[in-house]
Amino acid sequence: MTDFKALLRALSEAGVEYIVIGGVAAAAHGSARATFDLDVVYRRSPENVDRLVDALTPYHPYLRGAPPGLPFRWDAATIQRGLNFTLTTDIGDLDVLGEIVGGGGYDALVAATQI
């Protein structure tokens, strides 16, 4: 089961710049839709990628759905070479997305967010 508060706390306390999207965002706006993972769009700056790595490393991120034992390194180089990652962690499932279809990346989306 995903611990949404723990995931959000880990990202926020590390200073990660991110936007919550998907089912959790919909629930925050009153939707009754059930969700089982947290979806975020993250800023792809080198500094933010480093913060993202630091935030999640203690929770052993691994590619969700990948076979056990498949080599996977959660580090800045992996994130910079990729874009969107569907992960499982010790505290739940998390999708970290560099961009989303129809919306773009963090910088394109942040102006439309509600704080």
Coordinates of C-alpha atoms in Angstrom, one line a residue:
M1 CA 0.0 0.0 0.0
T2 CA 1.3 3.5 -0.9
D3 CA 2.0 5.9 2.0
F4 CA 1.1 9.1 0.2
K5 CA 2.1 11.3 3.1
A6 CA 5.5 9.7 3.5
L7 CA 6.2 10.0 -0.3
L8 CA 5.2 13.7 -0.3
R9 CA 7.1 14.3 2.9
A10 CA 10.3 12.7 1.4
L11 CA 10.1 14.8 -1.7
S12 CA 9.2 18.1 0.1
E13 CA 11.8 17.7 2.8
A14 CA 14.5 17.2 0.2
G15 CA 13.4 20.4 -1.6
V16 CA 12.4 18.6 -4.8
E17 CA 10.5 20.8 -7.2
Y18 CA 7.4 18.8 -8.3
I19 CA 3.8 19.0 -9.2
V20 CA 1.3 16.4 -8.0
I21 CA -0.9 15.1 -10.9
G22 CA -3.1 12.1 -11.5
G23 CA -5.4 10.5 -9.0
V24 CA -4.0 12.2 -5.9
A25 CA -4.4 15.6 -7.5
A26 CA -8.0 14.7 -8.5
A27 CA -8.8 13.6 -5.0
A28 CA -7.4 16.9 -3.6
H29 CA -10.0 18.6 -5.9
G30 CA -12.9 16.5 -4.6
S31 CA -12.9 13.5 -6.9
A32 CA -13.9 10.2 -5.4
R33 CA -11.5 8.3 -7.8
A34 CA -9.4 5.7 -6.1
T35 CA -5.7 5.7 -6.8
F36 CA -2.9 3.4 -5.7
D37 CA 0.2 5.4 -6.7
L38 CA 1.5 9.0 -6.5
D39 CA 2.2 10.7 -9.8
V40 CA 4.4 13.8 -10.0
V41 CA 6.0 15.9 -12.7
Y42 CA 9.5 16.9 -11.6
R43 CA 11.7 19.8 -12.8
R44 CA 14.6 18.3 -14.8
S45 CA 17.3 20.8 -13.7
P46 CA 20.5 19.0 -12.6
E47 CA 20.1 20.4 -9.0
N48 CA 16.5 19.1 -8.8
V49 CA 17.4 15.7 -10.2
D50 CA 20.1 15.4 -7.5
R51 CA 17.4 16.3 -4.8
L52 CA 15.1 13.7 -6.3
V53 CA 17.8 11.0 -6.1
D54 CA 18.5 12.0 -2.5
A55 CA 14.9 12.0 -1.5
L56 CA 14.1 8.5 -2.8
T57 CA 17.3 6.6 -2.4
P58 CA 16.6 5.6 1.3
Y59 CA 13.4 4.0 0.1
H60 CA 15.1 1.7 -2.5
P61 CA 13.3 2.8 -5.7
Y62 CA 13.1 0.0 -8.4
L63 CA 11.3 -0.1 -11.7
R64 CA 7.7 -1.2 -11.1
G65 CA 6.9 -4.3 -13.1
A66 CA 10.5 -5.1 -13.8
P67 CA 11.7 -8.6 -13.1
P68 CA 13.5 -9.0 -9.7
G69 CA 17.3 -8.7 -10.1
L70 CA 17.2 -6.6 -13.2
P71 CA 20.1 -4.2 -12.9
F72 CA 18.8 -0.7 -12.1
R73 CA 20.7 2.2 -10.7
W74 CA 18.7 5.1 -9.2
D75 CA 21.1 8.0 -9.7
A76 CA 21.2 11.4 -11.5
A77 CA 22.8 9.9 -14.7
T78 CA 19.9 7.4 -15.0
I79 CA 17.3 10.1 -14.6
Q80 CA 19.0 12.5 -17.0
R81 CA 19.2 9.7 -19.6
G82 CA 15.5 8.8 -19.1
L83 CA 12.4 10.9 -18.7
N84 CA 9.5 9.1 -17.0
F85 CA 9.9 6.4 -14.4
T86 CA 7.3 4.1 -12.8
L87 CA 8.8 3.1 -9.5
T88 CA 8.0 0.9 -6.5
T89 CA 9.6 2.0 -3.2
D90 CA 9.6 0.8 0.4
I91 CA 6.8 3.4 1.0
G92 CA 4.7 2.8 -2.1
D93 CA 4.4 3.2 -5.8
L94 CA 5.5 6.5 -7.4
D95 CA 5.5 7.7 -11.0
V96 CA 8.1 10.4 -11.5
L97 CA 7.5 12.1 -14.8
G98 CA 9.7 14.5 -16.7
E99 CA 6.8 15.5 -18.9
I100 CA 3.2 14.6 -19.6
V101 CA 1.4 14.3 -22.9
G102 CA -0.7 17.5 -23.5
G103 CA 1.0 19.4 -20.7
G104 CA 4.7 19.3 -21.2
G105 CA 7.3 19.4 -18.4
Y106 CA 7.4 21.1 -15.0
D107 CA 8.2 24.6 -16.4
A108 CA 5.3 24.5 -18.8
L109 CA 2.9 23.3 -16.0
V110 CA 3.9 25.2 -12.9
A111 CA 2.2 28.5 -13.9
A112 CA -1.2 26.7 -13.9
T113 CA -0.8 25.0 -10.5
Q114 CA -2.8 25.9 -7.5
I115 CA -1.0 26.3 -4.2

